[in-house]
Coordinates of N, CA and C in Angstrom, one line a residue:
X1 N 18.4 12.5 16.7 CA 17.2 11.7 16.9 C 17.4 10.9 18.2
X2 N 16.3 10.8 18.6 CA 16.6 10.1 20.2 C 16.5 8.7 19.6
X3 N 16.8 7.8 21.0 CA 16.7 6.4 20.8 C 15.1 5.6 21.0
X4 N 14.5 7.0 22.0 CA 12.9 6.4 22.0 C 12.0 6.5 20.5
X5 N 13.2 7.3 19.3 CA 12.4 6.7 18.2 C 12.7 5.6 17.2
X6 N 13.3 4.8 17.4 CA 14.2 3.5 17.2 C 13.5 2.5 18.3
X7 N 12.9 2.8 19.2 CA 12.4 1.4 20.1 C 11.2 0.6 19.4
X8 N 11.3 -0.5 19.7 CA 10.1 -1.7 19.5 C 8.9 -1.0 19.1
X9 N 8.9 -0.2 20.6 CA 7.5 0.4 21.1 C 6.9 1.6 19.7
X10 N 7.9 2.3 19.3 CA 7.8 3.1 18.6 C 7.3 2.6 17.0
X11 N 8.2 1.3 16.8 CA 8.0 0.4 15.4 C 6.2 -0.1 15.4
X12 N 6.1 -0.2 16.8 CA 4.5 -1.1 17.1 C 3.7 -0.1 16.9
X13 N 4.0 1.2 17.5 CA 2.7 2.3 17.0 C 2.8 3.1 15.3
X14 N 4.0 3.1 15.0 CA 3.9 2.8 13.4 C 3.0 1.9 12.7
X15 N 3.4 0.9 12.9 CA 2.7 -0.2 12.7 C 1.2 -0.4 12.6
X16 N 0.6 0.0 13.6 CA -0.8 0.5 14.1 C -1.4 1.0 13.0
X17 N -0.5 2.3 12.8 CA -1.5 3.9 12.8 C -1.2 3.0 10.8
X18 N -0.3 2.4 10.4 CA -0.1 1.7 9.0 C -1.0 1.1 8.5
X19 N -1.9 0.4 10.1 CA -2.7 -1.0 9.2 C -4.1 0.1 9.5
X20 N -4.1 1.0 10.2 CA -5.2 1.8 10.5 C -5.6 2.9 9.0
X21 N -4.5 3.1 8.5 CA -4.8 3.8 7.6 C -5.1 3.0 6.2
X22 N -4.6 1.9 6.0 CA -4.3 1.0 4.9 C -5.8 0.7 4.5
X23 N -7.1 0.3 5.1 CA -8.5 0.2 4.5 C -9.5 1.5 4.1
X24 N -9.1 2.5 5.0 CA -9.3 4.0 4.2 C -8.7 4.4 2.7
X25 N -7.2 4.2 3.2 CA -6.3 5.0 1.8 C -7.0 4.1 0.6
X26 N -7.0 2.3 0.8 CA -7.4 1.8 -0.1 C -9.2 1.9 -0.4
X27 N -10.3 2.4 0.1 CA -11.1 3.0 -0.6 C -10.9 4.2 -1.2
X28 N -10.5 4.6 -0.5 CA -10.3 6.2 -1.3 C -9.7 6.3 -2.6
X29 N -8.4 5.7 -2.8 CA -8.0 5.2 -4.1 C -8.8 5.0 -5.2
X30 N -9.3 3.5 -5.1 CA -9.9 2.7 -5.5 C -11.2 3.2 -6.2
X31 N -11.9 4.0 -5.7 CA -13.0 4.1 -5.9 C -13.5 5.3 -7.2
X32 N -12.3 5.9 -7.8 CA -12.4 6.4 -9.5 C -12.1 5.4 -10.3
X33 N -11.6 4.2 -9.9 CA -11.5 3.3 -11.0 C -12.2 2.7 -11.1
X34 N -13.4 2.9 -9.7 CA -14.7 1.5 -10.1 C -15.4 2.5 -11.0
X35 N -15.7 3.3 -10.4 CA -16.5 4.4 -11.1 C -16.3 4.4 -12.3
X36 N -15.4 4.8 -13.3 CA -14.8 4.7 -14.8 C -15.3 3.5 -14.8
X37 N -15.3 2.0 -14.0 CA -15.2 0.9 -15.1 C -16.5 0.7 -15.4
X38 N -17.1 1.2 -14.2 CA -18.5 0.9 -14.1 C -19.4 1.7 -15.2
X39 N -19.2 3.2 -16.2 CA -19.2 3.7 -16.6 C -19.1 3.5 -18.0
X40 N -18.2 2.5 -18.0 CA -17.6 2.0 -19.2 C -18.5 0.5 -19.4
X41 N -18.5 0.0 -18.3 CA -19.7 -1.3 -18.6 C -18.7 -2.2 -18.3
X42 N -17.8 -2.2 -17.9 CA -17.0 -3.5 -17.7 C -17.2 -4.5 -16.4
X43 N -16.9 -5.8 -17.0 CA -17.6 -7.0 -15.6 C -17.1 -6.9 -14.4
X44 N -17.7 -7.1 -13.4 CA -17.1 -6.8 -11.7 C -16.2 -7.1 -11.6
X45 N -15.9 -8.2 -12.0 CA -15.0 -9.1 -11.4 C -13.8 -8.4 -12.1
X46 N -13.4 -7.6 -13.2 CA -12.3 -7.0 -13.6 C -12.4 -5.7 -12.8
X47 N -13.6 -5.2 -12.2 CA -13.9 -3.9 -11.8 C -13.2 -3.6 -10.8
X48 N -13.5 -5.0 -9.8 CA -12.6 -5.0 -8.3 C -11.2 -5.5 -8.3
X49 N -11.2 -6.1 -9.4 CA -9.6 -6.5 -10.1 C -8.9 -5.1 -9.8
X50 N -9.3 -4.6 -11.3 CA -8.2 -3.2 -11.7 C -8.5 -2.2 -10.7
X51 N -10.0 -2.1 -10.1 CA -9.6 -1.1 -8.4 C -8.7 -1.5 -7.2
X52 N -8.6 -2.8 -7.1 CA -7.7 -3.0 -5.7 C -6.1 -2.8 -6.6
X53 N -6.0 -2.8 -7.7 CA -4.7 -3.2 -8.5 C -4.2 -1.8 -8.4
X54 N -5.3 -0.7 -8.8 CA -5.2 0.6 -9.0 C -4.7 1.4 -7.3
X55 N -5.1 1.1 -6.8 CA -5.0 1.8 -5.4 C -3.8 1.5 -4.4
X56 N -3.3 0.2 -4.8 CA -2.2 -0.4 -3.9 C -0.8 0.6 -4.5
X57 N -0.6 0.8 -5.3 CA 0.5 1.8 -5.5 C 0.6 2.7 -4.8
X58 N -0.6 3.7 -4.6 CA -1.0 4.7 -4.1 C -1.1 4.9 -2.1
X59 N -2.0 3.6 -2.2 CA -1.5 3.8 -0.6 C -0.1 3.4 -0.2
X60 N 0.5 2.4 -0.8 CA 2.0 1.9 -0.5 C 2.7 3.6 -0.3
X61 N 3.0 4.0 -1.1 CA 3.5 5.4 -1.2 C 3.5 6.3 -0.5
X62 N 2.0 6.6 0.2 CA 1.9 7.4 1.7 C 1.9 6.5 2.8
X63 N 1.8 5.2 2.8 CA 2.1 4.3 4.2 C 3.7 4.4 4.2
X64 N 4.6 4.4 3.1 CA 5.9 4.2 2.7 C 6.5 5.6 3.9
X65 N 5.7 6.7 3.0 CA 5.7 8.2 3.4 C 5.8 8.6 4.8
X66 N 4.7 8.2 5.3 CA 4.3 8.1 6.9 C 5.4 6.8 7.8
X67 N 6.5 6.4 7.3 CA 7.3 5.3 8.0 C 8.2 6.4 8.0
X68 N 8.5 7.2 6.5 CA 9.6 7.8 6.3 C 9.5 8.8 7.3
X69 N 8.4 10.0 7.2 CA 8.0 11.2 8.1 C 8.6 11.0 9.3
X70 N 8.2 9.3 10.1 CA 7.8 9.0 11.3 C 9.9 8.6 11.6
X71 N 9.8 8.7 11.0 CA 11.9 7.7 11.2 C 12.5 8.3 10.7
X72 N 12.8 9.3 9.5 CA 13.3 10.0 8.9 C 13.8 8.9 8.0
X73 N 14.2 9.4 6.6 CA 14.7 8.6 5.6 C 16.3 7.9 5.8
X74 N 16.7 8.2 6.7 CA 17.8 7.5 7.4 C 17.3 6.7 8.1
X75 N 16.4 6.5 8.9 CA 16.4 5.2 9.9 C 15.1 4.3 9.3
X76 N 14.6 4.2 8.6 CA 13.5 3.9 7.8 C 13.9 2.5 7.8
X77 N 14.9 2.5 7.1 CA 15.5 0.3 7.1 C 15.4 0.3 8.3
X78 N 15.9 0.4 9.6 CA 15.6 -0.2 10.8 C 14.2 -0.4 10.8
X79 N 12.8 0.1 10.6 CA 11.4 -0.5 10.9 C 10.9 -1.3 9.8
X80 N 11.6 -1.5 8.6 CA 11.9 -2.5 7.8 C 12.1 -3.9 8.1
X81 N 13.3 -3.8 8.3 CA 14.0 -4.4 8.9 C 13.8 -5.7 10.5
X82 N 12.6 -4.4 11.2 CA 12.0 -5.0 12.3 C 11.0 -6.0 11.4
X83 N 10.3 -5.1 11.0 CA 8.9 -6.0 10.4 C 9.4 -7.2 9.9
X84 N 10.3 -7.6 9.3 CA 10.9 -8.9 8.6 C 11.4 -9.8 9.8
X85 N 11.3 -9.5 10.7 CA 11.5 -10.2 12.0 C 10.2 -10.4 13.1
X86 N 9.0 -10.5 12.0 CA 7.7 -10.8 12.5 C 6.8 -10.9 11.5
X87 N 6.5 -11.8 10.3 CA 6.7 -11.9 9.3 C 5.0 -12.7 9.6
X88 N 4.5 -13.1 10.6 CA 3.3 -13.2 10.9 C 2.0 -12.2 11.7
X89 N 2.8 -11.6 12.4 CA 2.2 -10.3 13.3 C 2.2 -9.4 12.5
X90 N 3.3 -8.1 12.8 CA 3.5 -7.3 12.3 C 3.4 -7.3 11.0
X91 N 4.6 -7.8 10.0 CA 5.1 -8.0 9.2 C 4.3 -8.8 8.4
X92 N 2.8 -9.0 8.5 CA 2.3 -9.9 7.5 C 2.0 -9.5 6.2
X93 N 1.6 -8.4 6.1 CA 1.6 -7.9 4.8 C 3.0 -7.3 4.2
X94 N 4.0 -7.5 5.0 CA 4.8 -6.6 4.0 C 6.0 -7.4 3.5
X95 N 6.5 -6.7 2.8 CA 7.6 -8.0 1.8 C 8.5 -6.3 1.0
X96 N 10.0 -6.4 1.1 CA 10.9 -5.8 0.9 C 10.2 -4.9 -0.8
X97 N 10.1 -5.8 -1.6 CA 9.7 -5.4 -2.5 C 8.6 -4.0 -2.7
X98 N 7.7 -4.4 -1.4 CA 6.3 -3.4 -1.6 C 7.2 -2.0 -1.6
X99 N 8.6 -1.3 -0.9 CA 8.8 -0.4 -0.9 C 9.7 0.4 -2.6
X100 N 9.5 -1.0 -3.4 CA 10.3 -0.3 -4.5 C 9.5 0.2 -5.5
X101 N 9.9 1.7 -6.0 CA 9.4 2.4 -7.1 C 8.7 1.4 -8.3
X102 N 9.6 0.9 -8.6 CA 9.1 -0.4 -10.1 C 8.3 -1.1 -9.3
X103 N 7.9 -1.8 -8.7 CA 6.6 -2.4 -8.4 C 5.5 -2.3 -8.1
X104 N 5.5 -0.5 -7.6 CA 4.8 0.1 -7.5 C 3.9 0.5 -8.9
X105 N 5.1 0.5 -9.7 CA 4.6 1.0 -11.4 C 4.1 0.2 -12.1
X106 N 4.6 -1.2 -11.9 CA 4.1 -2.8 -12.4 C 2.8 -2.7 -11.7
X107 N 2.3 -2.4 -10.3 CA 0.9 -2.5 -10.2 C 0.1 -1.2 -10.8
X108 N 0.5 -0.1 -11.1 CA 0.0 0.4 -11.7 C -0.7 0.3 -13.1
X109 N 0.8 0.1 -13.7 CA 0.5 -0.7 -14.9 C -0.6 -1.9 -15.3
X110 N -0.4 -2.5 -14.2 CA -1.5 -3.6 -14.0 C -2.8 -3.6 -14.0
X111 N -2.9 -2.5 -13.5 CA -4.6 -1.8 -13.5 C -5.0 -1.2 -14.6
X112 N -3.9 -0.6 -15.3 CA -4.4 -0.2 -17.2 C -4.2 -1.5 -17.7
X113 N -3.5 -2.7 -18.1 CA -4.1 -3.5 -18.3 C -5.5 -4.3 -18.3
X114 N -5.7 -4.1 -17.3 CA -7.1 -4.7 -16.9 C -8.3 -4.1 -17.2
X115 N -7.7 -2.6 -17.3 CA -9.1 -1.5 -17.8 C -9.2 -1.9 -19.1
X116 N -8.2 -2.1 -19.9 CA -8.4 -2.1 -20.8 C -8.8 -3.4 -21.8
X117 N -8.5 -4.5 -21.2 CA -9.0 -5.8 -21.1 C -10.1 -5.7 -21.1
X118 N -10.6 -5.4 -19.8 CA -12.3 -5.3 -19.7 C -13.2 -4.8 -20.3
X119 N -12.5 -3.8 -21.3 CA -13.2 -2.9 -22.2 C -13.1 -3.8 -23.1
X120 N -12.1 -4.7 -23.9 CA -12.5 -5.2 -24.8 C -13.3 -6.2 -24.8
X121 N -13.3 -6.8 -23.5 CA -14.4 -7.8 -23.1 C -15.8 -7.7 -23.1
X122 N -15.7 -6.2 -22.4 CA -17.4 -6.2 -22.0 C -18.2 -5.6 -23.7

């Protein structure tokens, strides 16, 4: 692997093409869970709950994917790593945690809770 894929420069157009994809992946997700709730009769306000709740696993996973693709699964902690050392720019959305499997499944989970909340609500 060369060094020009380890540079700054390279972390910053990751970065980009990350936050560029992140309001697509998150409709696209999102939008069989409004549908079901909506279907089911349940209140907005759980609707856009358990949809943004439902989708965040899913794009984490291919934004995760696309760091990995882009670095290989060996150099991946270095643009990690970067981002935690810009924790207002870059790094505002992200927090070590977003890349672990179980929290991924806790927001998953989270979203069947809420469906099903809502259902007993509405």
């Amino acid at each position: 692997m060369s060094t020009s894929e380890l540079s700054e420069r390279n972390y910053k157009r990751i970065c980009f093409i990350n936050w560029m994809m992140s309001v697509p992946l998150l409709l696209i997700f999102s939008w069989p869970y409004y549908f079901f709730c909506h279907e089911l009769g349940i209140n907005r306000v759980a609707m856009f709950a358990g949809s943004i709740t439902f989708a965040l696993p899913f794009m984490f996973t291919i934004l995760h994917g696309h760091v990995t693709m882009a670095l290989g699964a060996v150099h991946r902690h270095h643009y990690y790593s970067w981002l935690q050392g810009f924790p207002f720019t870059y790094g505002l959305l992200f927090h070590p945690i977003i890349i672990s499997t179980r929290f991924r499944l806790i927001l998953f989970s989270s979203s069947l809770v809420i469906l099903v909340v809502g259902y007993l609500l509405a």
